[in-house]
Tab-separated table of C-alpha atoms and ligand atoms in Angstrom:
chain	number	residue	atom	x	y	z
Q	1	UNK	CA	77.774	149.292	102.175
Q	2	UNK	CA	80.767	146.944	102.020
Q	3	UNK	CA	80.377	144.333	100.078
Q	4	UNK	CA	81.436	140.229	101.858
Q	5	UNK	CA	82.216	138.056	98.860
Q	6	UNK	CA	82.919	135.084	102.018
Q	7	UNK	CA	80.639	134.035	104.615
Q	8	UNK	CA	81.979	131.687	106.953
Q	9	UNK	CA	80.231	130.107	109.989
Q	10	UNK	CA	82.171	128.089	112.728
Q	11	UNK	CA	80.002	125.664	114.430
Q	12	UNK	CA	81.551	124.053	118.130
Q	13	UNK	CA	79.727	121.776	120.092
Q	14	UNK	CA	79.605	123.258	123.802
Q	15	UNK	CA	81.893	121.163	126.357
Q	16	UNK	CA	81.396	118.360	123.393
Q	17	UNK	CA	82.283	114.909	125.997
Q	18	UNK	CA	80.388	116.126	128.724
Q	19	UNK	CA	77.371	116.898	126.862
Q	20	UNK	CA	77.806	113.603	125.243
Q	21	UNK	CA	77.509	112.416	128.628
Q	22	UNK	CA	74.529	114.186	129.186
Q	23	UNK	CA	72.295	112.510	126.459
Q	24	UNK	CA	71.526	109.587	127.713
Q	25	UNK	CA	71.761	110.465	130.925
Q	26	UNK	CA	68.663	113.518	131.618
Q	27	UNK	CA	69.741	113.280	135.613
Q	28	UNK	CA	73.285	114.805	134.472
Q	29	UNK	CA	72.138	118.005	133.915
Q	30	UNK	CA	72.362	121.026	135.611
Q	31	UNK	CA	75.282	118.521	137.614
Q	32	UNK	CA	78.792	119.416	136.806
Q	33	UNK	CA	80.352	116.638	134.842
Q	34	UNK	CA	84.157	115.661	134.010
Q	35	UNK	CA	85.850	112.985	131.005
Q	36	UNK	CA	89.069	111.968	131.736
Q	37	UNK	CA	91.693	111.080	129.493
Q	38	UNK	CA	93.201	107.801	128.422
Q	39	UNK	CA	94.124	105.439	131.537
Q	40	UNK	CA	91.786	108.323	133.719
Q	41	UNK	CA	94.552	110.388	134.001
Q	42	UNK	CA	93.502	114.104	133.813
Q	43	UNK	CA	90.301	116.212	133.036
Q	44	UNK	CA	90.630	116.639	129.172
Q	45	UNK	CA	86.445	118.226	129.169
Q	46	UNK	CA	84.037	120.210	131.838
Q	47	UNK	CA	80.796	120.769	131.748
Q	48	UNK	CA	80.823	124.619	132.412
Q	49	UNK	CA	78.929	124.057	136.124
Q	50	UNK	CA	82.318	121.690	136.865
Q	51	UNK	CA	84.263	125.063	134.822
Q	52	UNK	CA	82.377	127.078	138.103
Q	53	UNK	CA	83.690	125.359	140.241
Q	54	UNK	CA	87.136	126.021	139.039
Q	55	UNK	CA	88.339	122.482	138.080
Q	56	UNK	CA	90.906	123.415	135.567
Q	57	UNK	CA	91.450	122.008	132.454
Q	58	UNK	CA	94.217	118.897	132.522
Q	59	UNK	CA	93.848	118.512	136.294
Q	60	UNK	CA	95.028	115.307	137.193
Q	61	UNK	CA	91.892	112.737	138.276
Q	62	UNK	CA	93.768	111.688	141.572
Q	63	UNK	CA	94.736	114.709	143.000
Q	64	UNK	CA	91.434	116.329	142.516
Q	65	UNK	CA	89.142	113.022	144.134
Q	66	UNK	CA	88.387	115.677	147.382
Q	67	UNK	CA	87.010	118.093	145.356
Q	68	UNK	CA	84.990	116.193	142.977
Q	69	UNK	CA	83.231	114.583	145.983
Q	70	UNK	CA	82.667	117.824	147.724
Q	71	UNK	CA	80.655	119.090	144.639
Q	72	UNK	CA	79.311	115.520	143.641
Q	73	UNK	CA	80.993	115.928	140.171
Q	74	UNK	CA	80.641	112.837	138.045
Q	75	UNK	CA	83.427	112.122	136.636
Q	76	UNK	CA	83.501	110.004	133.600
Q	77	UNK	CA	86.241	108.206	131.640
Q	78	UNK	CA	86.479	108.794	128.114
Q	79	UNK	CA	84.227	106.976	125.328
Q	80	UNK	CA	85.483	107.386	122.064
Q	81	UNK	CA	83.594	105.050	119.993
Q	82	UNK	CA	80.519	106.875	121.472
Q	83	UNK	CA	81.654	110.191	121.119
Q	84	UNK	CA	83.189	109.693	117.668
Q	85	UNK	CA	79.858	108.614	116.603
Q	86	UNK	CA	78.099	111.475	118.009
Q	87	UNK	CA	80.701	113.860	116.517
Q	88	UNK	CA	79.389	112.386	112.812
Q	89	UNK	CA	75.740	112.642	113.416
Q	90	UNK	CA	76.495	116.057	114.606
Q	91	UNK	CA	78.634	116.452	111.302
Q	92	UNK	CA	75.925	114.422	108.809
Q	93	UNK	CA	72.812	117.440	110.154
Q	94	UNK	CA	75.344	120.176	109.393
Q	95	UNK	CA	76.263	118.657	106.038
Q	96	UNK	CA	72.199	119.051	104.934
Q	97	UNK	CA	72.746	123.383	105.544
Q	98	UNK	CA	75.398	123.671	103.527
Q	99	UNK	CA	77.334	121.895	100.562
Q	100	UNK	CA	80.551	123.373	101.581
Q	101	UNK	CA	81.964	121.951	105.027
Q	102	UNK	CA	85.378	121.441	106.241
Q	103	UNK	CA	85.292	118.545	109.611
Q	104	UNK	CA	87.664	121.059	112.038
Q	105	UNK	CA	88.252	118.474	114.652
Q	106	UNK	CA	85.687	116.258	116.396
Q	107	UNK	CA	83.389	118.917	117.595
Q	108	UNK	CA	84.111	121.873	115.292
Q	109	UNK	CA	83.448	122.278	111.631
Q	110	UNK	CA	83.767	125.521	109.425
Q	111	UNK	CA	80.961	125.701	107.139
Q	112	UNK	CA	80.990	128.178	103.863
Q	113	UNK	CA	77.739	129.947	103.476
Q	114	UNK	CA	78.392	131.781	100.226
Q	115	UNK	CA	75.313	132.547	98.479
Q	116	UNK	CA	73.359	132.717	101.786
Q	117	UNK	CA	73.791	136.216	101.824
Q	118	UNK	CA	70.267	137.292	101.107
Q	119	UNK	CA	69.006	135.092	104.473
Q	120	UNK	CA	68.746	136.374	107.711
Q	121	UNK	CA	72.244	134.663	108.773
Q	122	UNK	CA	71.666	134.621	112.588
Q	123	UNK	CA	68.242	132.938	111.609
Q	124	UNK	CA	69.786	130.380	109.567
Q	125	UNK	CA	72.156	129.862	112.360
Q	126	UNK	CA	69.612	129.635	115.006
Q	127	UNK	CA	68.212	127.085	112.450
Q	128	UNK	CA	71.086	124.947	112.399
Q	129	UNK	CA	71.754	124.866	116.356
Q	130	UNK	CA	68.235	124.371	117.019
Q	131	UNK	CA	68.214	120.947	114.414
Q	132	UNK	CA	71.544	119.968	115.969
Q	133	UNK	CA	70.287	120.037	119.613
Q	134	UNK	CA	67.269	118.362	118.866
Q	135	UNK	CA	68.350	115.590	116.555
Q	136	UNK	CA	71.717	115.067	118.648
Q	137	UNK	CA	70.550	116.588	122.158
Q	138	UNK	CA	74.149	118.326	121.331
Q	139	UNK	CA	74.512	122.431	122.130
Q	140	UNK	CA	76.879	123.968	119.508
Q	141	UNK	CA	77.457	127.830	119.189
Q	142	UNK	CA	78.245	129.242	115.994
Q	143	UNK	CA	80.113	132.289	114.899
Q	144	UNK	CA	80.246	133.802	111.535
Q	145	UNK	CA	82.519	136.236	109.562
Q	146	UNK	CA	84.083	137.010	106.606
Q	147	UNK	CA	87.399	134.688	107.541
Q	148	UNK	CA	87.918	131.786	109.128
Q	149	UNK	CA	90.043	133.547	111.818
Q	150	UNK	CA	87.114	135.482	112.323
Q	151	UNK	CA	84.604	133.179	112.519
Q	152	UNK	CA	86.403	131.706	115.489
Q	153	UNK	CA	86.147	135.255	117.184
Q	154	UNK	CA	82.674	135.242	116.553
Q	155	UNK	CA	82.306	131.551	117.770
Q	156	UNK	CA	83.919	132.780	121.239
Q	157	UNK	CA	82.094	135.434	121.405
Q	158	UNK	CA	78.965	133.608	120.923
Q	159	UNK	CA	80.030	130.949	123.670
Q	160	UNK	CA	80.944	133.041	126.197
Q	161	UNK	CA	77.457	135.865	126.236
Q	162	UNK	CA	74.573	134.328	126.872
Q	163	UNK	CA	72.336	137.259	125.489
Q	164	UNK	CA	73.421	136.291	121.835
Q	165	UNK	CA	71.461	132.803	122.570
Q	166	UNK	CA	74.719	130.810	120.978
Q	167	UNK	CA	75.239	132.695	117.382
Q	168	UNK	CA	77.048	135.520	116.930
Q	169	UNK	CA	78.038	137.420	113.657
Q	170	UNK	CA	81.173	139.562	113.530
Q	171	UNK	CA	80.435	140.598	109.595
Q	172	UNK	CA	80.613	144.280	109.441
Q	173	UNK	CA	79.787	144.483	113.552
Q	174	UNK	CA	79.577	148.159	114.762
Q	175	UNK	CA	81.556	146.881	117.882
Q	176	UNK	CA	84.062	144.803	115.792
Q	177	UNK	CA	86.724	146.547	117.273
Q	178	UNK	CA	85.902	146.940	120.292
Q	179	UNK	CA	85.307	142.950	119.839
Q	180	UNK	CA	88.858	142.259	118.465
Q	181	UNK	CA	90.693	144.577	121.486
Q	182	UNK	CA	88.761	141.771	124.028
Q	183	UNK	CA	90.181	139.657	122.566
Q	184	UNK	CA	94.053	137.965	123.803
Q	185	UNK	CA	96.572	137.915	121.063
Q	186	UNK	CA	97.033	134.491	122.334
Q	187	UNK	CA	93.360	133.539	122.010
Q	188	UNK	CA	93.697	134.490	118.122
Q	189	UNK	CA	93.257	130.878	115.969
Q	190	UNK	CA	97.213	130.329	114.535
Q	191	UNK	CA	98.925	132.186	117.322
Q	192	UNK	CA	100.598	129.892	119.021
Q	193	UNK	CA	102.495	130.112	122.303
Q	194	UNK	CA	105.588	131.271	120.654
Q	195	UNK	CA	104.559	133.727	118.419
Q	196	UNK	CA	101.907	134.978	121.776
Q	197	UNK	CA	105.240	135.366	123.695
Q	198	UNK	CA	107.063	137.495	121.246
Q	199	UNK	CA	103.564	139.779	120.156
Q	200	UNK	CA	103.659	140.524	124.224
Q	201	UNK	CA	106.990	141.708	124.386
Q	202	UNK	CA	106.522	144.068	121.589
Q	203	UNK	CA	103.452	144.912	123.462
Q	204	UNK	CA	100.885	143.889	120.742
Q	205	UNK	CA	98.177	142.207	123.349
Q	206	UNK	CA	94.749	142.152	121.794
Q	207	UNK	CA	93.601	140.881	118.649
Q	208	UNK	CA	92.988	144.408	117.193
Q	209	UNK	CA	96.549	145.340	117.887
Q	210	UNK	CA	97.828	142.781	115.880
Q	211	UNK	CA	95.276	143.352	113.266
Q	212	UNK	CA	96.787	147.312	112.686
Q	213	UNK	CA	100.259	146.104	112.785
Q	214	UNK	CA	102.399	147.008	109.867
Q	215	UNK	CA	102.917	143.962	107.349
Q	216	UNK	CA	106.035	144.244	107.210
Q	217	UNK	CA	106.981	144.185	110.580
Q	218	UNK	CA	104.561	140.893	110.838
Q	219	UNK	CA	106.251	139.653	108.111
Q	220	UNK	CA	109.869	140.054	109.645
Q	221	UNK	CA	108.873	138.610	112.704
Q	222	UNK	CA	105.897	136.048	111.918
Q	223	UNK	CA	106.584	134.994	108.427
Q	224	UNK	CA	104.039	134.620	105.868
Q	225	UNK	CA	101.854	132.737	107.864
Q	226	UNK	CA	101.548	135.205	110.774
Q	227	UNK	CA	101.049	137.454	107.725
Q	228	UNK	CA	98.202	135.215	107.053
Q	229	UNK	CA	96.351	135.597	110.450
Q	230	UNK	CA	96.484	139.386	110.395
Q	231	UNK	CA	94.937	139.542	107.029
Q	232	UNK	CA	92.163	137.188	107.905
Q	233	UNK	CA	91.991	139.649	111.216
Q	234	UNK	CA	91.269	142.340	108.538
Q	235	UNK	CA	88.923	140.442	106.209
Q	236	UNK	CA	90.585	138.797	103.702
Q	237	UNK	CA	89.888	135.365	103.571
Q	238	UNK	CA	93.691	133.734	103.077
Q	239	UNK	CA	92.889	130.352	104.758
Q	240	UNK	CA	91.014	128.165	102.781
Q	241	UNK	CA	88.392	125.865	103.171
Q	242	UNK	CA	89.490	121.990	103.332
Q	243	UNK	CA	87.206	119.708	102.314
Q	244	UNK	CA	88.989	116.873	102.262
Q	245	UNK	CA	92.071	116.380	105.226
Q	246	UNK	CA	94.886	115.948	103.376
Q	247	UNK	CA	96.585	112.351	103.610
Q	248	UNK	CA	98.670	111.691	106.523
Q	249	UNK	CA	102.410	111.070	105.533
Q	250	UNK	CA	103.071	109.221	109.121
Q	251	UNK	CA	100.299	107.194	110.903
Q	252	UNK	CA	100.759	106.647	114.572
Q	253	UNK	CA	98.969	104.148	116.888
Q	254	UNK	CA	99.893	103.672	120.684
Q	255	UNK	CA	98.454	103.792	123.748
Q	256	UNK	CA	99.923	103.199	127.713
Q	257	UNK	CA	98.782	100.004	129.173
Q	258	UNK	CA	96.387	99.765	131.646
Q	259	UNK	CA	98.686	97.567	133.707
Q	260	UNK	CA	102.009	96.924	132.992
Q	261	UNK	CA	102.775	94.163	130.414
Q	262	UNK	CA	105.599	91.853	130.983
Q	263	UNK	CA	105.315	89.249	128.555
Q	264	UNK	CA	106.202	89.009	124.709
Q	265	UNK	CA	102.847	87.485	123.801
Q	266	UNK	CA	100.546	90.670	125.258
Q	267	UNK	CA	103.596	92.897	123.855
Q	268	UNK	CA	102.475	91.191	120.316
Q	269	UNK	CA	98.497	91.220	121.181
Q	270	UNK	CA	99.021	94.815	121.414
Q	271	UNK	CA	101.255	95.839	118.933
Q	272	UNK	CA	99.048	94.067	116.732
Q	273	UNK	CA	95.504	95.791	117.670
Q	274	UNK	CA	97.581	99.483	117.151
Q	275	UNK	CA	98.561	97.928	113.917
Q	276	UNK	CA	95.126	97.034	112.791
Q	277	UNK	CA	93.850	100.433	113.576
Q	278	UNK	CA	96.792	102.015	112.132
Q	279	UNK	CA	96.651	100.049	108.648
Q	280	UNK	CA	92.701	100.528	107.992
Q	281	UNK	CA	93.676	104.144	108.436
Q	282	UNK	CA	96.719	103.441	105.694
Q	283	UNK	CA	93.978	101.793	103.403
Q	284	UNK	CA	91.052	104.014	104.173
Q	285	UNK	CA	93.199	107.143	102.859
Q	286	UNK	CA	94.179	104.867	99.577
Q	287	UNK	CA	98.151	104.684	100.566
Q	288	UNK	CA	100.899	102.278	100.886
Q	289	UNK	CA	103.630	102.068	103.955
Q	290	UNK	CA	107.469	101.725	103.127
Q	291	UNK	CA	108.465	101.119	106.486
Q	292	UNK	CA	107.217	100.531	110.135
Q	293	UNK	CA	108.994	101.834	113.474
Q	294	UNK	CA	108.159	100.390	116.751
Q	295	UNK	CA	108.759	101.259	120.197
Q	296	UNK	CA	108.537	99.650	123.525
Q	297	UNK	CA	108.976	101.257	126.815
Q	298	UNK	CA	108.868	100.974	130.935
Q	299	UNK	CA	107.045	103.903	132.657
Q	300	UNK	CA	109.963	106.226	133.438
Q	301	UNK	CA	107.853	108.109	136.231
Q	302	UNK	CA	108.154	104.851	138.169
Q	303	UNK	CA	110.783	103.655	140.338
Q	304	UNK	CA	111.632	100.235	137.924
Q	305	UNK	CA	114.111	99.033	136.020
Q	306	UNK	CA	113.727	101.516	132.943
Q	307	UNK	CA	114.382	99.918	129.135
Q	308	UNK	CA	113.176	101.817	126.219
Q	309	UNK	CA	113.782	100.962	122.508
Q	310	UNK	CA	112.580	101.614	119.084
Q	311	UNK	CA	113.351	99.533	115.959
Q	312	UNK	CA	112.525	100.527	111.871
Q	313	UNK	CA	111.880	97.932	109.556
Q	314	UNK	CA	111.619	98.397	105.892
Q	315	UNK	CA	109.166	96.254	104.090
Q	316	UNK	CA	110.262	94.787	100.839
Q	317	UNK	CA	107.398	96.332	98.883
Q	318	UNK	CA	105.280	99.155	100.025
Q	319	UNK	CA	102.068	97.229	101.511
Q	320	UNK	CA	99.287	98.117	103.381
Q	321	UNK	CA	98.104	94.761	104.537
Q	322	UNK	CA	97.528	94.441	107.518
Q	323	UNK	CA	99.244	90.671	108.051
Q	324	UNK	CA	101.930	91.686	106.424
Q	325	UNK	CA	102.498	94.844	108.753
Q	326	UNK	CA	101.094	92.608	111.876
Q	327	UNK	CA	104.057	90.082	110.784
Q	328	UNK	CA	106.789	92.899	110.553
Q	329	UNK	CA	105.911	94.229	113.892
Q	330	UNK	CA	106.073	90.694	115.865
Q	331	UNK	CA	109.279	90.275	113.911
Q	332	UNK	CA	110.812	93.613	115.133
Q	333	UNK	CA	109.824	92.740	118.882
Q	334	UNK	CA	111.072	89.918	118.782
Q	335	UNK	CA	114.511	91.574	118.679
Q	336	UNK	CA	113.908	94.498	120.644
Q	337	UNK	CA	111.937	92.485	123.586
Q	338	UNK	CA	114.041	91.913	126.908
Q	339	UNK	CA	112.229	89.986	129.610
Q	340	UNK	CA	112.322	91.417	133.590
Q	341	UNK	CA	110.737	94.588	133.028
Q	342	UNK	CA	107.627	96.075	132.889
Q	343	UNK	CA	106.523	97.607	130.006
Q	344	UNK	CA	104.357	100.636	129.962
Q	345	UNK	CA	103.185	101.435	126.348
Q	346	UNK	CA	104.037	100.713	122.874
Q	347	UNK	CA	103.125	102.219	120.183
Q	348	UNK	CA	103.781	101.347	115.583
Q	349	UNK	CA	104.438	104.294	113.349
Q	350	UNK	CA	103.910	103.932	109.700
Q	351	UNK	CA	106.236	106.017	107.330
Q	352	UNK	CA	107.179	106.143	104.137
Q	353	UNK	CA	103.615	107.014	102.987
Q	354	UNK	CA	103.066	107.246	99.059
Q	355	UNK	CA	99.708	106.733	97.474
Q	356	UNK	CA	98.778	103.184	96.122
Q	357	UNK	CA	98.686	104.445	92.806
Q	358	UNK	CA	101.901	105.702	92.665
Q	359	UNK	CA	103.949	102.298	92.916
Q	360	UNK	CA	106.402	101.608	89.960
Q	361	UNK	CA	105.839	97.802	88.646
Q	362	UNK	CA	109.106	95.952	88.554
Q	363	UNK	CA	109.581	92.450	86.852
Q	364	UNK	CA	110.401	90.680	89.950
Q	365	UNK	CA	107.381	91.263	92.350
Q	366	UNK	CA	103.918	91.609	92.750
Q	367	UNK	CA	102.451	94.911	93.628
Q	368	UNK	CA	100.245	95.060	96.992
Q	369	UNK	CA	97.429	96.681	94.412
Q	370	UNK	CA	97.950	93.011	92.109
Q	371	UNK	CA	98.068	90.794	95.626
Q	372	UNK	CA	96.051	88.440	97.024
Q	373	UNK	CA	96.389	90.609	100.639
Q	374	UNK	CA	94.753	93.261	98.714
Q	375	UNK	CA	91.602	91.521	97.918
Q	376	UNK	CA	91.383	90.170	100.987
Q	377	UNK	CA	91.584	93.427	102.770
Q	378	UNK	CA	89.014	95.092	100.821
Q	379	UNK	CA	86.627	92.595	101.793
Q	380	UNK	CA	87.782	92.760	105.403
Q	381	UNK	CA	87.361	96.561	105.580
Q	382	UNK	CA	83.865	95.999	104.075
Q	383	UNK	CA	82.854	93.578	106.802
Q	384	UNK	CA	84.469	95.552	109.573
Q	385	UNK	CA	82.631	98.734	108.483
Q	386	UNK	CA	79.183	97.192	108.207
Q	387	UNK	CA	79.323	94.791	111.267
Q	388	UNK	CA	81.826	96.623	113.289
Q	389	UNK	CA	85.173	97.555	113.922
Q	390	UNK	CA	86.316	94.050	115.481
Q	391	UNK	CA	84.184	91.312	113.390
Q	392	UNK	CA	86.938	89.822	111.650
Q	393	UNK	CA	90.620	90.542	113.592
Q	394	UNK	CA	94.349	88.821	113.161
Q	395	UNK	CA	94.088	85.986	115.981
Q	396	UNK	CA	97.405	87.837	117.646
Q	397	UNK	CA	95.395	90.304	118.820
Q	398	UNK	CA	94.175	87.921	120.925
Q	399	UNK	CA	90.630	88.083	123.151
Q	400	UNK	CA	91.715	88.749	126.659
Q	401	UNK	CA	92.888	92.081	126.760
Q	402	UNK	CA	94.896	92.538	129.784
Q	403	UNK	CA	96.656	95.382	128.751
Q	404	UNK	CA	93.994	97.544	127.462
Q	405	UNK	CA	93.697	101.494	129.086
Q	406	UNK	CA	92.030	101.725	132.226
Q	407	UNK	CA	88.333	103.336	131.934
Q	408	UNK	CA	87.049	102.230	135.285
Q	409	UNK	CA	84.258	105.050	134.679
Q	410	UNK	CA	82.974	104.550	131.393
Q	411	UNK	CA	79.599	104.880	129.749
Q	412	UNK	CA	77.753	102.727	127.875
Q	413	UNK	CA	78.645	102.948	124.520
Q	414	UNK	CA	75.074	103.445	123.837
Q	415	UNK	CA	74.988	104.298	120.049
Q	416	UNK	CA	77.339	101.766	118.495
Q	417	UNK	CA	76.772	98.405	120.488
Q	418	UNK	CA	73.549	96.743	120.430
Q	419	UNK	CA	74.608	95.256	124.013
Q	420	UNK	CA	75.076	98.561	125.428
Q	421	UNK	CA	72.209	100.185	124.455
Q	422	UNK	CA	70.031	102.204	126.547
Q	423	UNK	CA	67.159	100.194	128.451
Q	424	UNK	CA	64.133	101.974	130.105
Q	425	UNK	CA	62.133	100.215	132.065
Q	426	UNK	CA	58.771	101.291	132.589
E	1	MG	MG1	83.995	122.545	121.469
């Protein structure tokens, strides 16, 4: 018997938004459902009767109005703040199966289940989707196998048959072959459309064909990490678990207006909202910003005047405060503002990234870890996480939000606001 020294299990929430959608909402089932993206631009999730129908992924919302009606899709705009905290209730169950978790993205997570050997695995994985769906009202499918490349195979597999009830396990399969040469080179987790394009011209298709490919010739063509994928295709585990992400060396924050902005003042409101959001993220990952970049721009797919510009200011010490960055932003605008167009989106970038720890002392000046703005933002981080993201804000920000994205079709945000919460009358 061959021995598996790694167990890994993928778990991905099914059509994750839409079945959000679904939980408060019992009359949405069995109905196909859509979430748009930002400003309700284009499908970004289907519930898989709206994937029957043959809505296709990105389809944009306003050419597509006909067909939703014909087929009384509801179409939804998209939630975040409930769906984010969906995603970590989801995340907190599958946290209590196993110690060793890595968060994938908002519906996926790779979970190591070394150790587990001697269990039934497909039991213990029917254990976990069962807890998740009744705790969350959230399907997830799971795959498992001896890789994390593998595990995705298995997850696909396990989404896409019904018979296997949602868990599948590729670990020494008698049809793992057969399994792999179903299998798209291009559907393989790290191939990406580049490397897809040049496999197909050497006429490696399928999964299995790139699993028997030479490693050398993989090597030549796909580096080391192509080398990586193929190995994981065979077994070896080369792609390790990450518990923690690791720290972001750029932090972006922008969005495209709802309407377009003309003024300075709502250029500043929202320059300074992306800013807040961008700096807790600074803080919340323990680092420091050397410099900010910001950009404003008209909507170039529009017949307007067009004016686009970016400026980078360095900060005199490496701060993550967020009045300090607010301040450094309305500064910037004010010299990269022009009045008579209408702007579209803007967006703040924070670079120069080092860890608050790592700051040199110098005679002269007073280290953000020694400052006053550092105390201060503790304790505002501290409020904001227990009360809410918004309890205490910069007064820039401002209250009227103008500019904010268009979600003319949004939920309640049923979990996270006590003013939105679900009411049943009865
Ligand atoms: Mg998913």
């Amino acid at each position: 018997m061959k021995i598996v020294q790694n167990i890994y299990a993928l778990a991905d929430c099914n059509n994750f938004y839409a079945s959000c959608e679904r939980i408060f909402n019992p009359k949405l089932k069995g109905v196909p459902v859509v979430v748009l993206s930002n400003n309700d631009g284009i499908v970004i999730a289907r519930s898989n009767e709206a994937k029957a129908i043959g809505i296709p992924m990105a389809a944009p919302a306003f050419k597509n109005r006909e067909l939703f009606e014909k087929y009384g899709v509801k179409v939804f705009s998209s939630n975040y703040a409930f769906y984010g905290d969906m995603s970590a209730r989801v995340m907190d169950i599958l946290t209590e199966f196993t110690p060793e978790l890595e968060i994938y993205s908002i519906d996926e997570a790779f979970l190591r289940l070394n150790g587990f050997e001697k269990m039934n695995l497909l039991n213990y994985a029917q254990q976990i989707r069962r807890a998740v769906i009744r705790w969350t009202g959230i399907p997830l499918s799971i795959g498992i196998g001896p890789t994390k490349t593998l595990a995705k195979i298995a997850n696909r597999i396990a989404k896409k048959n019904p018979k296997y009830d949602g868990v599948f396990n590729i670990i020494n399969h008698p049809e793992c072959d057969k399994i792999l040469d179903s299998i798209e080179v291009g559907d393989v987790w790290g191939i990406g459309p580049r490397y897809s394009k040049l496999l197909r011209k050497h006429n490696i298709l399928t999964a299995l064909q790139l699993r028997d490919t030479s490693d050398n010739w993989i090597k030549e063509n796909l580096t080391v990490v192509g080398l990586r994928t193929v190995w994981e295709l065979q077994g070896k585990p080369c792609i390790e678990l990450e518990k923690a992400p690791p720290a972001k060396k750029c932090i972006t924050s922008s969005r495209s207006f709802g309407e377009a902005v003309e003024t300075l003042d709502k250029l500043k409101e929202a320059a300074a909202s992306y800013m807040t959001r961008a700096a807790a993220k600074l803080r919340n990952q323990h680092s420091l910003a050397s410099f900010i970049q910001i950009y404003i721009t008209t909507n170039r797919f529009k017949d307007v005047p067009q004016y686009s510009k970016s400026l980078t200011v360095k900060l005199p010490i490496p701060t993550a405060s967020t009045s300090e960055l607010v301040r450094t932003a309305n500064q910037a605008l004010d010299k990269i503002y022009k009045t008579g167009y209408k702007y579209k989106k803007t967006g703040v970038i924070l670079g120069g990234i080092i860890s608050d720890k790592q700051m040199q002392p110098d005679l002269f000046m007073t280290l953000y870890s020694d400052s006053q703005y550092s105390k201060l933002m503790k304790t505002v981080d501290e409020i904001n996480s227990r009360w809410g993201r918004h309890t205490v804000k910069l007064a820039t920000i401002g209250f009227k939000h103008s500019w904010t994205m268009r979600q003319a079709m949004r939920s309640p945000r049923y979990t996270t606001r006590w003013d939105e919460i679900k009411v049943i009358n009865i």
